[in-house]
Amino acid sequence: MVSRQPLEFTWRNSELLQGDLVKAVTALKSEPGGRIAMSGSVSVVRRLLAAGLLDELHLLVHPIAVRKGERLFDEGDTPIPLELVSSQTFTTGVLYLVYRPAEAVGEGSYDDAKAHLPQDVR
């Protein structure tokens, strides 16, 4: 758990990370054990993505444009290449997407992608 405030844990398999986030997660990942999971903090995800510490990124994309709030991918100079591992569409229209870091930034443009769309979508 990462927090700026003291917390009392009521659930199992949780650990409070103290000090520098990137250093603490790097140390935690070097220990033997199970998977590390987190949810809910855009700022933490951004920092861990930038540091190359996320093995997978699970996203739920809802069919609504809220148009306010914090963006997951902020403005930055360095692209973060991702590879789609799996996707699932729920009956509600929600997409469940799983990405992992990719080796290199893909080369291509919107026009390249558009060429693969069905004719009626272009």
PDB file of N, CA and C in Angstrom, residues 36-81:
ATOM      1  N   ILE A  36       2.617  -8.652  -7.381  1.00  0.00           N
ATOM      2  CA  ILE A  36       2.307  -7.364  -6.755  1.00  0.00           C
ATOM      3  C   ILE A  36       1.185  -6.741  -7.575  1.00  0.00           C
ATOM      4  N   ALA A  37       0.137  -6.321  -6.914  1.00  0.00           N
ATOM      5  CA  ALA A  37      -0.987  -5.690  -7.604  1.00  0.00           C
ATOM      6  C   ALA A  37      -1.330  -4.384  -6.909  1.00  0.00           C
ATOM      7  N   MET A  38      -1.853  -3.457  -7.679  1.00  0.00           N
ATOM      8  CA  MET A  38      -2.293  -2.187  -7.110  1.00  0.00           C
ATOM      9  C   MET A  38      -3.447  -1.675  -7.945  1.00  0.00           C
ATOM     10  N   SER A  39      -4.248  -0.822  -7.351  1.00  0.00           N
ATOM     11  CA  SER A  39      -5.342  -0.222  -8.104  1.00  0.00           C
ATOM     12  C   SER A  39      -5.669   1.144  -7.524  1.00  0.00           C
ATOM     13  N   GLY A  40      -6.236   1.969  -8.370  1.00  0.00           N
ATOM     14  CA  GLY A  40      -6.836   3.190  -7.893  1.00  0.00           C
ATOM     15  C   GLY A  40      -6.025   4.465  -7.887  1.00  0.00           C
ATOM     16  N   SER A  41      -4.748   4.450  -8.098  1.00  0.00           N
ATOM     17  CA  SER A  41      -3.963   5.669  -7.993  1.00  0.00           C
ATOM     18  C   SER A  41      -3.302   6.013  -9.328  1.00  0.00           C
ATOM     19  N   VAL A  42      -3.824   7.024  -9.986  1.00  0.00           N
ATOM     20  CA  VAL A  42      -3.257   7.460 -11.261  1.00  0.00           C
ATOM     21  C   VAL A  42      -1.813   7.915 -11.079  1.00  0.00           C
ATOM     22  N   SER A  43      -1.541   8.668 -10.022  1.00  0.00           N
ATOM     23  CA  SER A  43      -0.184   9.188  -9.829  1.00  0.00           C
ATOM     24  C   SER A  43       0.822   8.066  -9.591  1.00  0.00           C
ATOM     25  N   VAL A  44       0.427   7.030  -8.869  1.00  0.00           N
ATOM     26  CA  VAL A  44       1.338   5.904  -8.617  1.00  0.00           C
ATOM     27  C   VAL A  44       1.567   5.124  -9.909  1.00  0.00           C
ATOM     28  N   VAL A  45       0.517   4.869 -10.674  1.00  0.00           N
ATOM     29  CA  VAL A  45       0.664   4.148 -11.943  1.00  0.00           C
ATOM     30  C   VAL A  45       1.587   4.917 -12.878  1.00  0.00           C
ATOM     31  N   ARG A  46       1.409   6.217 -12.968  1.00  0.00           N
ATOM     32  CA  ARG A  46       2.284   7.036 -13.829  1.00  0.00           C
ATOM     33  C   ARG A  46       3.740   6.883 -13.447  1.00  0.00           C
ATOM     34  N   ARG A  47       4.030   6.979 -12.158  1.00  0.00           N
ATOM     35  CA  ARG A  47       5.423   6.907 -11.701  1.00  0.00           C
ATOM     36  C   ARG A  47       6.015   5.522 -11.955  1.00  0.00           C
ATOM     37  N   LEU A  48       5.227   4.469 -11.706  1.00  0.00           N
ATOM     38  CA  LEU A  48       5.734   3.118 -11.905  1.00  0.00           C
ATOM     39  C   LEU A  48       5.904   2.798 -13.383  1.00  0.00           C
ATOM     40  N   LEU A  49       5.007   3.301 -14.231  1.00  0.00           N
ATOM     41  CA  LEU A  49       5.168   3.131 -15.681  1.00  0.00           C
ATOM     42  C   LEU A  49       6.437   3.813 -16.168  1.00  0.00           C
ATOM     43  N   ALA A  50       6.628   5.048 -15.742  1.00  0.00           N
ATOM     44  CA  ALA A  50       7.806   5.811 -16.170  1.00  0.00           C
ATOM     45  C   ALA A  50       9.102   5.146 -15.712  1.00  0.00           C
ATOM     46  N   ALA A  51       9.059   4.494 -14.552  1.00  0.00           N
ATOM     47  CA  ALA A  51      10.255   3.836 -14.023  1.00  0.00           C
ATOM     48  C   ALA A  51      10.433   2.425 -14.577  1.00  0.00           C
ATOM     49  N   GLY A  52       9.484   1.951 -15.398  1.00  0.00           N
ATOM     50  CA  GLY A  52       9.582   0.616 -15.963  1.00  0.00           C
ATOM     51  C   GLY A  52       9.335  -0.489 -14.952  1.00  0.00           C
ATOM     52  N   LEU A  53       8.525  -0.216 -13.937  1.00  0.00           N
ATOM     53  CA  LEU A  53       8.310  -1.190 -12.876  1.00  0.00           C
ATOM     54  C   LEU A  53       6.983  -1.948 -12.965  1.00  0.00           C
ATOM     55  N   LEU A  54       6.164  -1.629 -13.961  1.00  0.00           N
ATOM     56  CA  LEU A  54       4.903  -2.362 -14.113  1.00  0.00           C
ATOM     57  C   LEU A  54       5.096  -3.502 -15.114  1.00  0.00           C
ATOM     58  N   ASP A  55       4.714  -4.699 -14.695  1.00  0.00           N
ATOM     59  CA  ASP A  55       4.786  -5.861 -15.586  1.00  0.00           C
ATOM     60  C   ASP A  55       3.548  -5.944 -16.463  1.00  0.00           C
ATOM     61  N   GLU A  56       2.420  -5.506 -15.930  1.00  0.00           N
ATOM     62  CA  GLU A  56       1.169  -5.480 -16.679  1.00  0.00           C
ATOM     63  C   GLU A  56       0.347  -4.278 -16.241  1.00  0.00           C
ATOM     64  N   LEU A  57      -0.450  -3.794 -17.173  1.00  0.00           N
ATOM     65  CA  LEU A  57      -1.359  -2.682 -16.905  1.00  0.00           C
ATOM     66  C   LEU A  57      -2.752  -3.151 -17.284  1.00  0.00           C
ATOM     67  N   HIS A  58      -3.642  -3.258 -16.299  1.00  0.00           N
ATOM     68  CA  HIS A  58      -5.017  -3.699 -16.521  1.00  0.00           C
ATOM     69  C   HIS A  58      -5.911  -2.465 -16.545  1.00  0.00           C
ATOM     70  N   LEU A  59      -6.633  -2.285 -17.636  1.00  0.00           N
ATOM     71  CA  LEU A  59      -7.492  -1.115 -17.786  1.00  0.00           C
ATOM     72  C   LEU A  59      -8.932  -1.531 -18.028  1.00  0.00           C
ATOM     73  N   LEU A  60      -9.855  -0.822 -17.409  1.00  0.00           N
ATOM     74  CA  LEU A  60     -11.276  -0.956 -17.710  1.00  0.00           C
ATOM     75  C   LEU A  60     -11.678   0.333 -18.409  1.00  0.00           C
ATOM     76  N   VAL A  61     -12.105   0.213 -19.648  1.00  0.00           N
ATOM     77  CA  VAL A  61     -12.501   1.380 -20.435  1.00  0.00           C
ATOM     78  C   VAL A  61     -14.021   1.355 -20.559  1.00  0.00           C
ATOM     79  N   HIS A  62     -14.649   2.376 -19.987  1.00  0.00           N
ATOM     80  CA  HIS A  62     -16.107   2.460 -19.972  1.00  0.00           C
ATOM     81  C   HIS A  62     -16.605   3.274 -21.163  1.00  0.00           C
ATOM     82  N   PRO A  63     -17.781   2.936 -21.684  1.00  0.00           N
ATOM     83  CA  PRO A  63     -18.297   3.619 -22.871  1.00  0.00           C
ATOM     84  C   PRO A  63     -18.941   4.963 -22.540  1.00  0.00           C
ATOM     85  N   ILE A  64     -18.143   5.847 -21.951  1.00  0.00           N
ATOM     86  CA  ILE A  64     -18.623   7.197 -21.643  1.00  0.00           C
ATOM     87  C   ILE A  64     -17.427   8.137 -21.649  1.00  0.00           C
ATOM     88  N   ALA A  65     -17.607   9.297 -22.223  1.00  0.00           N
ATOM     89  CA  ALA A  65     -16.543  10.312 -22.214  1.00  0.00           C
ATOM     90  C   ALA A  65     -16.862  11.293 -21.089  1.00  0.00           C
ATOM     91  N   VAL A  66     -16.214  11.131 -19.967  1.00  0.00           N
ATOM     92  CA  VAL A  66     -16.494  11.958 -18.794  1.00  0.00           C
ATOM     93  C   VAL A  66     -16.015  13.394 -19.006  1.00  0.00           C
ATOM     94  N   ARG A  67     -14.885  13.553 -19.674  1.00  0.00           N
ATOM     95  CA  ARG A  67     -14.335  14.861 -20.054  1.00  0.00           C
ATOM     96  C   ARG A  67     -13.816  15.692 -18.890  1.00  0.00           C
ATOM     97  N   LYS A  68     -13.576  15.074 -17.770  1.00  0.00           N
ATOM     98  CA  LYS A  68     -12.947  15.779 -16.655  1.00  0.00           C
ATOM     99  C   LYS A  68     -12.219  14.753 -15.798  1.00  0.00           C
ATOM    100  N   GLY A  69     -11.400  15.221 -14.918  1.00  0.00           N
ATOM    101  CA  GLY A  69     -10.643  14.315 -14.067  1.00  0.00           C
ATOM    102  C   GLY A  69      -9.226  14.143 -14.574  1.00  0.00           C
ATOM    103  N   GLU A  70      -8.472  13.394 -13.817  1.00  0.00           N
ATOM    104  CA  GLU A  70      -7.064  13.190 -14.123  1.00  0.00           C
ATOM    105  C   GLU A  70      -6.896  12.137 -15.218  1.00  0.00           C
ATOM    106  N   ARG A  71      -6.001  12.407 -16.157  1.00  0.00           N
ATOM    107  CA  ARG A  71      -5.705  11.466 -17.236  1.00  0.00           C
ATOM    108  C   ARG A  71      -4.637  10.484 -16.778  1.00  0.00           C
ATOM    109  N   LEU A  72      -4.765   9.249 -17.205  1.00  0.00           N
ATOM    110  CA  LEU A  72      -3.761   8.242 -16.856  1.00  0.00           C
ATOM    111  C   LEU A  72      -2.440   8.531 -17.542  1.00  0.00           C
ATOM    112  N   PHE A  73      -2.493   8.834 -18.824  1.00  0.00           N
ATOM    113  CA  PHE A  73      -1.272   9.110 -19.574  1.00  0.00           C
ATOM    114  C   PHE A  73      -1.134  10.618 -19.715  1.00  0.00           C
ATOM    115  N   ASP A  74      -0.205  11.186 -18.953  1.00  0.00           N
ATOM    116  CA  ASP A  74      -0.007  12.626 -18.960  1.00  0.00           C
ATOM    117  C   ASP A  74       0.911  13.045 -20.112  1.00  0.00           C
ATOM    118  N   GLU A  75       1.068  14.343 -20.245  1.00  0.00           N
ATOM    119  CA  GLU A  75       1.983  14.866 -21.259  1.00  0.00           C
ATOM    120  C   GLU A  75       3.399  14.471 -20.880  1.00  0.00           C
ATOM    121  N   GLY A  76       4.157  14.019 -21.840  1.00  0.00           N
ATOM    122  CA  GLY A  76       5.531  13.638 -21.558  1.00  0.00           C
ATOM    123  C   GLY A  76       6.325  13.550 -22.836  1.00  0.00           C
ATOM    124  N   ASP A  77       7.629  13.554 -22.683  1.00  0.00           N
ATOM    125  CA  ASP A  77       8.517  13.517 -23.840  1.00  0.00           C
ATOM    126  C   ASP A  77       8.824  12.096 -24.301  1.00  0.00           C
ATOM    127  N   THR A  78       8.777  11.149 -23.388  1.00  0.00           N
ATOM    128  CA  THR A  78       9.188   9.792 -23.712  1.00  0.00           C
ATOM    129  C   THR A  78       7.979   8.882 -23.869  1.00  0.00           C
ATOM    130  N   PRO A  79       7.794   8.298 -25.045  1.00  0.00           N
ATOM    131  CA  PRO A  79       6.695   7.346 -25.221  1.00  0.00           C
ATOM    132  C   PRO A  79       6.922   6.105 -24.359  1.00  0.00           C
ATOM    133  N   ILE A  80       5.842   5.474 -23.940  1.00  0.00           N
ATOM    134  CA  ILE A  80       5.909   4.224 -23.188  1.00  0.00           C
ATOM    135  C   ILE A  80       5.275   3.151 -24.065  1.00  0.00           C
ATOM    136  N   PRO A  81       6.098   2.345 -24.746  1.00  0.00           N
ATOM    137  CA  PRO A  81       5.533   1.337 -25.647  1.00  0.00           C
ATOM    138  C   PRO A  81       4.832   0.229 -24.862  1.00  0.00           C
TER     139      PRO A  81
END
